[in-house]
mmCIF file of N, CA and C in Angstrom:
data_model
loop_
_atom_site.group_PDB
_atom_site.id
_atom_site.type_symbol
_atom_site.label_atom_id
_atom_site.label_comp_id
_atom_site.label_asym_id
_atom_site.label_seq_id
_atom_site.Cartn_x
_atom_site.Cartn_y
_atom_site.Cartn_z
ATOM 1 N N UNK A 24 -74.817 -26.710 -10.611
ATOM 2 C CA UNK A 24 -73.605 -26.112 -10.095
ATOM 3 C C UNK A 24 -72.585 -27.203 -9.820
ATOM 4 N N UNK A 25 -71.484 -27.070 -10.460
ATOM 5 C CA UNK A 25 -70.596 -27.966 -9.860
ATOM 6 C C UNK A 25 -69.369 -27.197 -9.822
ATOM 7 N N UNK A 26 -68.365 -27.920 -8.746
ATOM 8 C CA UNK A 26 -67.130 -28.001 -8.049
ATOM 9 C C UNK A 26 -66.173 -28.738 -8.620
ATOM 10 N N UNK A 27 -65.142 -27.765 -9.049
ATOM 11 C CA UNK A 27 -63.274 -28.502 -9.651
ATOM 12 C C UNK A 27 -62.735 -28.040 -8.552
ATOM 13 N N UNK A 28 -62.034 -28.714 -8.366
ATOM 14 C CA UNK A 28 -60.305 -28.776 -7.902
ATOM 15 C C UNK A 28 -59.167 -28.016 -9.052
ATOM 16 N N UNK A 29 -58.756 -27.154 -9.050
ATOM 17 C CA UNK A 29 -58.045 -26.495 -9.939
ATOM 18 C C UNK A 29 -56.260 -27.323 -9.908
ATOM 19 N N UNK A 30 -55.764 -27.407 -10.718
ATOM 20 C CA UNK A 30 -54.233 -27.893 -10.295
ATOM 21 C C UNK A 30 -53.339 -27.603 -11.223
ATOM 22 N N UNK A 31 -52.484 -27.287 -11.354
ATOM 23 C CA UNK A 31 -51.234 -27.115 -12.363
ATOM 24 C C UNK A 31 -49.914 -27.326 -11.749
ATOM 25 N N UNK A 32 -48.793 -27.580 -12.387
ATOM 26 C CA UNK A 32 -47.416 -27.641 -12.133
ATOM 27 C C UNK A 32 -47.034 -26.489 -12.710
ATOM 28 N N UNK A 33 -47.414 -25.154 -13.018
ATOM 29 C CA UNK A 33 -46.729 -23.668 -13.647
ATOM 30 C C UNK A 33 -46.956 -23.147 -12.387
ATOM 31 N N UNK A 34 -47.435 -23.503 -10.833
ATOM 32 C CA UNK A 34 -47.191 -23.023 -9.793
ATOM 33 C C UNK A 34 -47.181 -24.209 -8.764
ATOM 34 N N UNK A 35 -45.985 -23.294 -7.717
ATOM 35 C CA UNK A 35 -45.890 -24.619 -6.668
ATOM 36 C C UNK A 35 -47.221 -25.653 -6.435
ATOM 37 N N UNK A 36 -47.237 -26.568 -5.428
ATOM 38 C CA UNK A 36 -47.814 -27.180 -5.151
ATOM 39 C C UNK A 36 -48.476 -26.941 -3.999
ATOM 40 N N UNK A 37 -49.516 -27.576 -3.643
ATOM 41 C CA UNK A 37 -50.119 -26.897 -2.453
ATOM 42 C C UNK A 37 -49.097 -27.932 -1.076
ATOM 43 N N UNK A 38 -49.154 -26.953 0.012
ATOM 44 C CA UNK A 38 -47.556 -27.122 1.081
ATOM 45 C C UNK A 38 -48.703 -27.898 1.911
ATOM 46 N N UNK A 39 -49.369 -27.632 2.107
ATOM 47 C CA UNK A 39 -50.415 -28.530 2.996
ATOM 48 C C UNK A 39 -51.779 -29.360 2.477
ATOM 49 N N UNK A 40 -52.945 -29.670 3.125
ATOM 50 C CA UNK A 40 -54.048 -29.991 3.027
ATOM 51 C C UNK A 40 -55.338 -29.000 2.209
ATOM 52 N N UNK A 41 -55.024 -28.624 1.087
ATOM 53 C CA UNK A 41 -55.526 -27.678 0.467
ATOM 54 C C UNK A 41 -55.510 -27.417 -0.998
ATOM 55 N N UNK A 42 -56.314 -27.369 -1.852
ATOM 56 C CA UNK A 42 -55.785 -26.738 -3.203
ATOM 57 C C UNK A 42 -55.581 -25.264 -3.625
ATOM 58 N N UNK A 43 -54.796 -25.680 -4.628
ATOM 59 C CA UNK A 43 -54.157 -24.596 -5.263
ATOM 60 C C UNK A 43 -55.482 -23.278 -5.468
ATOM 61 N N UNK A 44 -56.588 -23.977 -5.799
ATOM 62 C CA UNK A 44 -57.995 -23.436 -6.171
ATOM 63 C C UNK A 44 -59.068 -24.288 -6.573
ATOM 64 N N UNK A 45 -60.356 -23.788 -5.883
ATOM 65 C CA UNK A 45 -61.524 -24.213 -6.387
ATOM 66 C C UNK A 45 -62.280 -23.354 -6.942
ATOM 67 N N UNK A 46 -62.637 -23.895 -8.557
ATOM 68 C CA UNK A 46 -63.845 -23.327 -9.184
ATOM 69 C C UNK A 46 -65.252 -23.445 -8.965
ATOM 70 N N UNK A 47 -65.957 -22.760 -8.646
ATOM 71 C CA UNK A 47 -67.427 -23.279 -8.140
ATOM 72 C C UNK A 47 -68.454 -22.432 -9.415
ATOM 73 N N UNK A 48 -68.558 -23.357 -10.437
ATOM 74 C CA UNK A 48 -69.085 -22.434 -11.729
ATOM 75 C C UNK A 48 -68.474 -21.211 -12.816
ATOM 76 N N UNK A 49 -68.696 -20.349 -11.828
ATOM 77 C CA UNK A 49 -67.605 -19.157 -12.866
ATOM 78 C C UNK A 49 -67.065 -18.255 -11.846
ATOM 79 N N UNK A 50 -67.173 -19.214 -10.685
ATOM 80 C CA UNK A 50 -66.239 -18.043 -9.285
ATOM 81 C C UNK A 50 -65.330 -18.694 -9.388
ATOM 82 N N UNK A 51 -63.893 -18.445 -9.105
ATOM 83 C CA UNK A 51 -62.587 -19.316 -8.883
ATOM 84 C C UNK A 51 -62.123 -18.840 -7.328
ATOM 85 N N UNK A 52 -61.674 -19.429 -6.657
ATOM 86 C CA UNK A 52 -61.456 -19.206 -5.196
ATOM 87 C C UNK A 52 -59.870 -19.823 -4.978
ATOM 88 N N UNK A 53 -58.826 -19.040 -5.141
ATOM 89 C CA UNK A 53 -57.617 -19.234 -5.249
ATOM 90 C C UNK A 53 -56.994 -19.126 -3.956
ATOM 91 N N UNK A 54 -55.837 -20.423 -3.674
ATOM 92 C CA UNK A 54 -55.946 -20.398 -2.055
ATOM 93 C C UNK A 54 -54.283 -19.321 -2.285
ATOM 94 N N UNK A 55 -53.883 -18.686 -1.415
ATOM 95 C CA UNK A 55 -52.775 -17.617 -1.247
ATOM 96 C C UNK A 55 -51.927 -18.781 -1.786
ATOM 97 N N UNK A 56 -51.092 -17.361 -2.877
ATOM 98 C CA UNK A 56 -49.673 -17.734 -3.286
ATOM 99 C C UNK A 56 -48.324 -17.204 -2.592
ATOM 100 N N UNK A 57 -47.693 -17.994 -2.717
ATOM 101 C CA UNK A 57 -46.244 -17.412 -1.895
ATOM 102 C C UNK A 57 -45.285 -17.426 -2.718
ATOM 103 N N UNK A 58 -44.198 -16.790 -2.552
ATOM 104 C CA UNK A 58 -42.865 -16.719 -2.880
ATOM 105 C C UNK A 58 -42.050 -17.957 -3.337
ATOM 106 N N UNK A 59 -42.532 -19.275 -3.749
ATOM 107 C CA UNK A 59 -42.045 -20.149 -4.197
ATOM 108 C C UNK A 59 -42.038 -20.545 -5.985
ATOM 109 N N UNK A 60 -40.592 -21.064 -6.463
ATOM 110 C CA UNK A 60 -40.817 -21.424 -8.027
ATOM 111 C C UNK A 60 -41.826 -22.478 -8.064
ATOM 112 N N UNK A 61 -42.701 -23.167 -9.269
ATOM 113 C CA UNK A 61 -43.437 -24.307 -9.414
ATOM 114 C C UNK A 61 -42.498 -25.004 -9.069
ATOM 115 N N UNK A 62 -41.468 -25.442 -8.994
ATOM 116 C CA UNK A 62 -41.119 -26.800 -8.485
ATOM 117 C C UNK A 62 -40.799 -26.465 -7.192
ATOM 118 N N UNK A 63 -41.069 -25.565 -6.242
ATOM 119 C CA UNK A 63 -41.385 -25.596 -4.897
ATOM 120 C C UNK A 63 -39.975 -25.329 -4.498
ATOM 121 N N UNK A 64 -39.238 -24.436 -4.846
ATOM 122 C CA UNK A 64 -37.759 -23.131 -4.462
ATOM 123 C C UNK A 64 -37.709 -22.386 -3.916
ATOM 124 N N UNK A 65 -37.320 -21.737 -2.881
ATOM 125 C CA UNK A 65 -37.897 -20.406 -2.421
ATOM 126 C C UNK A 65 -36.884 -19.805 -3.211
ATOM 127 N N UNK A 66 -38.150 -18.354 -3.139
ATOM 128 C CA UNK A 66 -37.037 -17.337 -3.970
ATOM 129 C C UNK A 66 -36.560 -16.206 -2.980
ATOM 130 N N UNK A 67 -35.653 -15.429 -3.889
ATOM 131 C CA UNK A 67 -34.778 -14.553 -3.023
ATOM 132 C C UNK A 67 -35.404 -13.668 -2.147
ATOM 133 N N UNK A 68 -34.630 -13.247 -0.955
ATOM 134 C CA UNK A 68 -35.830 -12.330 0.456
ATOM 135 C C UNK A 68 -36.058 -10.801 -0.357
ATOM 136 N N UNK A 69 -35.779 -10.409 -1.409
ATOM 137 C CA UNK A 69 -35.939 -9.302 -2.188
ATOM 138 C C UNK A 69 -37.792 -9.060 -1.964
ATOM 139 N N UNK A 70 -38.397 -8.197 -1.505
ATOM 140 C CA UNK A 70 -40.281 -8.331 -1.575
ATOM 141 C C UNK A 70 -40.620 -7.926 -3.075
ATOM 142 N N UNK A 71 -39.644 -7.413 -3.550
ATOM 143 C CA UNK A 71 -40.200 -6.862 -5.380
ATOM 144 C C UNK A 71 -39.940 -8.415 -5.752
ATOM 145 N N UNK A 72 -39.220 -9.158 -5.714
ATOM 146 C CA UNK A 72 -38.756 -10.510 -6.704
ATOM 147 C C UNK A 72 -39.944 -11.370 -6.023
ATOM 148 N N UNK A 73 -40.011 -11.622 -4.654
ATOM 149 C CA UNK A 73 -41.358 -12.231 -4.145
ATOM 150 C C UNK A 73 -42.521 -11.972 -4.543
ATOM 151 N N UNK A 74 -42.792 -10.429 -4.714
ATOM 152 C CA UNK A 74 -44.059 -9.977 -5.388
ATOM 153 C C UNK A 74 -44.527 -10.629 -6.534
ATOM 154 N N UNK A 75 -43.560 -10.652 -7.477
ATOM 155 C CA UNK A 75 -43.576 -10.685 -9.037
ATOM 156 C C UNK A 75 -43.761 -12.669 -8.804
ATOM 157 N N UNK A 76 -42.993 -13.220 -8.041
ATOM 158 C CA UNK A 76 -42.872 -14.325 -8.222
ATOM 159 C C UNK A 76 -44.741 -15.002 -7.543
ATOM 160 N N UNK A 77 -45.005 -14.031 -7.114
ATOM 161 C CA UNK A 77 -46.470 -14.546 -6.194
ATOM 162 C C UNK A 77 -48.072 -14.241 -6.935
ATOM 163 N N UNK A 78 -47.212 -13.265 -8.138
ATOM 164 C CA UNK A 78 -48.674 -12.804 -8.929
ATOM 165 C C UNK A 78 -48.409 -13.724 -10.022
ATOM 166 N N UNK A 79 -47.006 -14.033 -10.723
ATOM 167 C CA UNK A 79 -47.162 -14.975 -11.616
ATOM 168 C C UNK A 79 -47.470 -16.581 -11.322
ATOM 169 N N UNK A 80 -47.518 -16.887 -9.792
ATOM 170 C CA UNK A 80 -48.042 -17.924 -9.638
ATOM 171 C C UNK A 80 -49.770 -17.694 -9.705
ATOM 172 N N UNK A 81 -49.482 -16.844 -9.301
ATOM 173 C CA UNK A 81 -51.800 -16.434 -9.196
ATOM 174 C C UNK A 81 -52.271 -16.593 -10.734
ATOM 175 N N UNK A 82 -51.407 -16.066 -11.647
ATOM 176 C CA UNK A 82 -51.938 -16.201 -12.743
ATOM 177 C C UNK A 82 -51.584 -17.542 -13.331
ATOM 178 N N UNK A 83 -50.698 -18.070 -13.194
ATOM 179 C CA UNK A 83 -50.866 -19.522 -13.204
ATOM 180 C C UNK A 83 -51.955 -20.610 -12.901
ATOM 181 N N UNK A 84 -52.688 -20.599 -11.875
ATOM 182 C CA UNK A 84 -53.710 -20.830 -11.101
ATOM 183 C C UNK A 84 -54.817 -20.406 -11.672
ATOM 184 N N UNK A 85 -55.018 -19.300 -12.137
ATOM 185 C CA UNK A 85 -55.990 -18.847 -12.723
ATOM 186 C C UNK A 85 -56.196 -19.064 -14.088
ATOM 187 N N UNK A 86 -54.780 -19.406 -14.864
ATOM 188 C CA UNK A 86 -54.721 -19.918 -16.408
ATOM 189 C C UNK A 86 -55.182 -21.150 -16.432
ATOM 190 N N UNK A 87 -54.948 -22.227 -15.138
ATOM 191 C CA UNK A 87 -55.511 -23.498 -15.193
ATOM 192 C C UNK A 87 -56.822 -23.568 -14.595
ATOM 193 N N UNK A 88 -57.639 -22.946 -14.650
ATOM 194 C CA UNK A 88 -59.064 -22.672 -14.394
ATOM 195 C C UNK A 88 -59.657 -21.330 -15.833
ATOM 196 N N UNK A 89 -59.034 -21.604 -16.554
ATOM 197 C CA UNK A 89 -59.517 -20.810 -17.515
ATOM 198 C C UNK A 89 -59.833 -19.460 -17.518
ATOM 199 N N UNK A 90 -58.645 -18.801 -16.653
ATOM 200 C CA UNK A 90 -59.376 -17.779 -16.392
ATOM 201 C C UNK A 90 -58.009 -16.519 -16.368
ATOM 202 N N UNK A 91 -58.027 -15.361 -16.077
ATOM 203 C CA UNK A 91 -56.652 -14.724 -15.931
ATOM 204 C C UNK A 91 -56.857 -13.684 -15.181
ATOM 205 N N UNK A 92 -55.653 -12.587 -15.425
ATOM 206 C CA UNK A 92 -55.471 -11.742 -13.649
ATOM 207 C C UNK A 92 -56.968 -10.561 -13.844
ATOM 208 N N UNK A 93 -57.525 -10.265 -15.204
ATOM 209 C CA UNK A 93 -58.568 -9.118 -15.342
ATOM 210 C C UNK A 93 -59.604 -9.844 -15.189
ATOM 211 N N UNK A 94 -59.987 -11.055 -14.656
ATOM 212 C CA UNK A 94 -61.005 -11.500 -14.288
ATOM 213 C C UNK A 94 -61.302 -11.884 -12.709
ATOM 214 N N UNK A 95 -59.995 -11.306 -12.283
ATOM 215 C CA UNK A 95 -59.938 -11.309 -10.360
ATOM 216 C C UNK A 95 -60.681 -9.938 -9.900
ATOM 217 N N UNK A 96 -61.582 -10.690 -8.799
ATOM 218 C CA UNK A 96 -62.452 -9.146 -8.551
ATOM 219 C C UNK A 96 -61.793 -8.956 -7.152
ATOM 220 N N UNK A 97 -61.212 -10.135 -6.185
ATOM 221 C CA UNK A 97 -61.285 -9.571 -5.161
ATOM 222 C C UNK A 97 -59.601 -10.420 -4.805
ATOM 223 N N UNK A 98 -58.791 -9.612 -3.827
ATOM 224 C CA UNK A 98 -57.567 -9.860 -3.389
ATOM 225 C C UNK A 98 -57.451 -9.827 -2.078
ATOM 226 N N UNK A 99 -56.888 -10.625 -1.046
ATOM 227 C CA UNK A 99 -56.413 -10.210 -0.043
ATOM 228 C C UNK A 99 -54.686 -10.372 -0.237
ATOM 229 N N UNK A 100 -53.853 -9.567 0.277
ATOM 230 C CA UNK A 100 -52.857 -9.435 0.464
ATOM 231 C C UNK A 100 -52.108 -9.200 1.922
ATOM 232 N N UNK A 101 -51.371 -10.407 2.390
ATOM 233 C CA UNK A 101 -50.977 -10.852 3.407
ATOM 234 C C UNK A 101 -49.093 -10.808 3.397
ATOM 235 N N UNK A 102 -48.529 -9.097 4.374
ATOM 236 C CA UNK A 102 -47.503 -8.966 4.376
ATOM 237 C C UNK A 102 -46.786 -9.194 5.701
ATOM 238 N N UNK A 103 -45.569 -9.675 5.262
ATOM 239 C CA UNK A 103 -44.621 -9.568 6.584
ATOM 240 C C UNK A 103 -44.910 -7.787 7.508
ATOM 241 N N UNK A 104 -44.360 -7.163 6.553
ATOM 242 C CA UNK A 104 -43.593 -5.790 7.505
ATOM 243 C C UNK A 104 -44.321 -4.988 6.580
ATOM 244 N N UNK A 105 -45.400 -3.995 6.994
ATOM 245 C CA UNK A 105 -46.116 -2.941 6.282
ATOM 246 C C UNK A 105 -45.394 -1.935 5.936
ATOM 247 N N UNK A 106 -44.113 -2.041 6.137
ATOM 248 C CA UNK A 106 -42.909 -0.626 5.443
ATOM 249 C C UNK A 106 -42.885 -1.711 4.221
ATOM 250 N N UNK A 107 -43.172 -2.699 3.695
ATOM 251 C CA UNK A 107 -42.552 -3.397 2.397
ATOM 252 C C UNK A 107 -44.174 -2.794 1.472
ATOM 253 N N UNK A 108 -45.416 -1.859 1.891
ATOM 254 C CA UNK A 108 -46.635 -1.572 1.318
ATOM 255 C C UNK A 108 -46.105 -1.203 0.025
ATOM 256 N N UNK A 109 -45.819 0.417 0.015
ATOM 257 C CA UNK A 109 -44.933 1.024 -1.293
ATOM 258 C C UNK A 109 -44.238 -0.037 -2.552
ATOM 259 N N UNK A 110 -43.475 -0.837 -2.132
ATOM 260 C CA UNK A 110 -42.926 -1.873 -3.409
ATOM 261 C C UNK A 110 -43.951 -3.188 -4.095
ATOM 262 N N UNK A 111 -44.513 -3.344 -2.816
ATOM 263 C CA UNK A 111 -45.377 -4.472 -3.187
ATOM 264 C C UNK A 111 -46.614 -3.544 -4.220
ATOM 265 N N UNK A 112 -47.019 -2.552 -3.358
ATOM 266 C CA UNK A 112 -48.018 -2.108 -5.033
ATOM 267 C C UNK A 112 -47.633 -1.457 -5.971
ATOM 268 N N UNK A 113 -46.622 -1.082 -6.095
ATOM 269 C CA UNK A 113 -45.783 -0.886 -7.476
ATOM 270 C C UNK A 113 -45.672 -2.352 -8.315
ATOM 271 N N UNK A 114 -45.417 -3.575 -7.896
ATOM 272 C CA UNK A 114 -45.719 -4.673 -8.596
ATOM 273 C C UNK A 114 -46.814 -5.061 -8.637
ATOM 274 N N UNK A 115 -47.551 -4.373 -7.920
ATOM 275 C CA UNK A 115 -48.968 -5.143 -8.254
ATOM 276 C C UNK A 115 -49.693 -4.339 -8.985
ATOM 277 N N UNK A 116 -49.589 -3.191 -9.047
ATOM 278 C CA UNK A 116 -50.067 -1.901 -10.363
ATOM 279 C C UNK A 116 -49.372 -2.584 -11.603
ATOM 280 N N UNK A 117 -48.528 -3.407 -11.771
ATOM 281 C CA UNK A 117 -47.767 -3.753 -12.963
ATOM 282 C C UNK A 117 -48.725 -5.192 -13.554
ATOM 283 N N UNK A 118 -49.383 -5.514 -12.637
ATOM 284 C CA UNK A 118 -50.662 -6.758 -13.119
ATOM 285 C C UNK A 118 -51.706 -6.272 -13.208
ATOM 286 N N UNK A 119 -52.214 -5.406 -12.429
ATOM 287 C CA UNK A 119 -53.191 -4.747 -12.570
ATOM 288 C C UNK A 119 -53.548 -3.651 -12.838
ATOM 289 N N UNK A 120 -52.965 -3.660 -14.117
ATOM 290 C CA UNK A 120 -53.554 -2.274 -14.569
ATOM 291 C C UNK A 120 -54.379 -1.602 -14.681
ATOM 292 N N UNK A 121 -55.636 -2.004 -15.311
ATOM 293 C CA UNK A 121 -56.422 -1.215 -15.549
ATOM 294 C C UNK A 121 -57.827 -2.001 -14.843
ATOM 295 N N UNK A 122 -58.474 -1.308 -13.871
ATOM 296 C CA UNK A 122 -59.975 -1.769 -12.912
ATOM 297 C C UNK A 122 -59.250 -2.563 -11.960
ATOM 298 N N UNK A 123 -58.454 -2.362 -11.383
ATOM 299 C CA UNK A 123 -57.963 -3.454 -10.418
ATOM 300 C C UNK A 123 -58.671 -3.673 -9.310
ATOM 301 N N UNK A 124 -58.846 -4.874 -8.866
ATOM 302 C CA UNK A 124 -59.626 -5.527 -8.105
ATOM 303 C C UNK A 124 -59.807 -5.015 -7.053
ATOM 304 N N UNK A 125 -60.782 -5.063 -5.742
ATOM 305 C CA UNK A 125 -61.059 -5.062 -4.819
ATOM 306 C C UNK A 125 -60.209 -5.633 -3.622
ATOM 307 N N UNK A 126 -59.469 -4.935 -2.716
ATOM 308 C CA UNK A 126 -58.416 -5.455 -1.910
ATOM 309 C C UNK A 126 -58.301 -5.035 -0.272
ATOM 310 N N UNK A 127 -57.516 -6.264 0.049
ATOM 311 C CA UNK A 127 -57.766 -6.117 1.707
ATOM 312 C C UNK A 127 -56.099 -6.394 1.618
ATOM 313 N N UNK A 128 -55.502 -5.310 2.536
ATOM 314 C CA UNK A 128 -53.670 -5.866 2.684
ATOM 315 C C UNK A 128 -53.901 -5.888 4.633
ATOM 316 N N UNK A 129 -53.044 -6.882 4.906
ATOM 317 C CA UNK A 129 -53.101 -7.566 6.255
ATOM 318 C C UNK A 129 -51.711 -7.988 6.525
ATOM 319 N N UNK A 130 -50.976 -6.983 7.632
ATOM 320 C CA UNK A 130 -49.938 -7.188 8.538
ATOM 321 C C UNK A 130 -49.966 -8.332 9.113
ATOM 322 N N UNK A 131 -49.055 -9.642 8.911
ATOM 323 C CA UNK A 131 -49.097 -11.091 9.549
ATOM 324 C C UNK A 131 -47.608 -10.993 10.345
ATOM 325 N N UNK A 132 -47.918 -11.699 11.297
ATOM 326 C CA UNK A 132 -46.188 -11.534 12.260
ATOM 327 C C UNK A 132 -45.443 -13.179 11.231
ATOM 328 N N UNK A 133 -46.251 -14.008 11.030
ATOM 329 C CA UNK A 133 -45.683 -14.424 10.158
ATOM 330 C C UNK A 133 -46.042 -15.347 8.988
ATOM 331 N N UNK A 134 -45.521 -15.778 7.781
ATOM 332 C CA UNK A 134 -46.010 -16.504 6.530
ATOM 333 C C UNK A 134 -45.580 -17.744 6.224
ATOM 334 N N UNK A 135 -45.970 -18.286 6.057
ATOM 335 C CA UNK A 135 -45.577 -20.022 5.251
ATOM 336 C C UNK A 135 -43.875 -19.840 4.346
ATOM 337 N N UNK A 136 -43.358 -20.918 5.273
ATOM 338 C CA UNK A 136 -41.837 -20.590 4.497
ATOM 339 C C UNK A 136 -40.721 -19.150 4.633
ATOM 340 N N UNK A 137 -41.637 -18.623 5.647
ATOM 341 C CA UNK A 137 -41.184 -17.213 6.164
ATOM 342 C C UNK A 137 -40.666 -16.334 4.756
ATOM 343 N N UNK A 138 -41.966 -16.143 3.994
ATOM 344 C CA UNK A 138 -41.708 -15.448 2.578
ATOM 345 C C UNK A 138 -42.613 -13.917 3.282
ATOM 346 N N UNK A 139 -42.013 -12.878 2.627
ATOM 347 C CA UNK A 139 -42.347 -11.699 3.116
ATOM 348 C C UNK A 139 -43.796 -11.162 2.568
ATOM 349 N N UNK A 140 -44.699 -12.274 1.489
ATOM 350 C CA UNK A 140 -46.219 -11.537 1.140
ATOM 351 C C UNK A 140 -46.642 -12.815 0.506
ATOM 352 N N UNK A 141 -48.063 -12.877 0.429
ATOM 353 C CA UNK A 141 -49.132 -14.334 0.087
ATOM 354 C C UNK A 141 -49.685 -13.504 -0.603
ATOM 355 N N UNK A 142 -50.508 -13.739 -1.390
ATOM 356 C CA UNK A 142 -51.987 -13.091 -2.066
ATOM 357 C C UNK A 142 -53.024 -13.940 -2.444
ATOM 358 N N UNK A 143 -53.880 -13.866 -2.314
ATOM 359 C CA UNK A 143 -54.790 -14.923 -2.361
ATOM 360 C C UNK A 143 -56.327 -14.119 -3.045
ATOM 361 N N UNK A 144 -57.002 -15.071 -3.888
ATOM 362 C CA UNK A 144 -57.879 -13.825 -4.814
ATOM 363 C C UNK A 144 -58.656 -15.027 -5.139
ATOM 364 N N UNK A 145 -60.024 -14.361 -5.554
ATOM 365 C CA UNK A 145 -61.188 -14.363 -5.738
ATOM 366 C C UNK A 145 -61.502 -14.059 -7.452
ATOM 367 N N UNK A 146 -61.917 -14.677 -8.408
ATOM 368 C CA UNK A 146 -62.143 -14.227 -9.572
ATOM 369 C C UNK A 146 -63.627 -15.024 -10.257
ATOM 370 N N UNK A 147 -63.748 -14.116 -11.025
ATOM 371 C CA UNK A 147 -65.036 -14.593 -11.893
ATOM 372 C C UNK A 147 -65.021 -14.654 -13.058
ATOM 373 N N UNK A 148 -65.093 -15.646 -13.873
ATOM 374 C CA UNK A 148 -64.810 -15.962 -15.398
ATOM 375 C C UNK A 148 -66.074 -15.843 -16.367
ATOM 376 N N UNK A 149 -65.919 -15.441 -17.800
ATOM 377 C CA UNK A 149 -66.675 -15.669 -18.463
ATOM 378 C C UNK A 149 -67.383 -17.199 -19.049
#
């Protein structure tokens, strides 16, 4: 069994003491994405443009571990304001289409960079 450090520049950088993701064999353990471009921008307070901007970093993360969004089994999803529920899974039905993963959504008073949703996921590769 061995342990990578996952890393890419197609998503921000990790803001603290942490990686982007660790692979441990064919589990990938992806640390929460936020609302930032790869070169570390925040994007607009819109939660649909944050959404979109937070799953294409996940799949980023997950492309540099060989792996992609139909191979994520498990999600937590970490929101500002639970009235933003409705938009955020309308973008996230738009990644996950079909068997979508296993999920936990969690009301936070507040997020890294004060971005309105994180997601952070769990996947298993072939």
């Amino acid at each position: 069994m061995t342990k990578q450090i996952v890393k890419t520049d197609q998503a921000p950088a990790a803001i603290g003491p942490y990686s982007q993701a660790v692979a441990f064999d064919r589990i990938i353990f992806c640390s929460g994405q936020i609302a930032l471009s790869p070169a570390g921008e925040p994007i607009p307070d819109s939660v649909i443009d944050q959404t979109h901007r937070v799953l294409r970093n996940l799949q980023a993360v997950l492309q540099a571990a060989n792996a992609e969004l139909s191979d994520v089994v498990k999600t937590t999803v970490f929101v500002r304001d639970m009235g933003d529920f409705n938009a955020i899974n309308a973008v996230y039905a738009e990644y996950f289409k079909v068997d979508p993963p296993a999920r936990s959504t969690v009301e936070v008073s507040r997020l890294p960079r004060d971005v309105r949703v994180e997601i952070e996921a769990i996947a298993i590769h072939s």
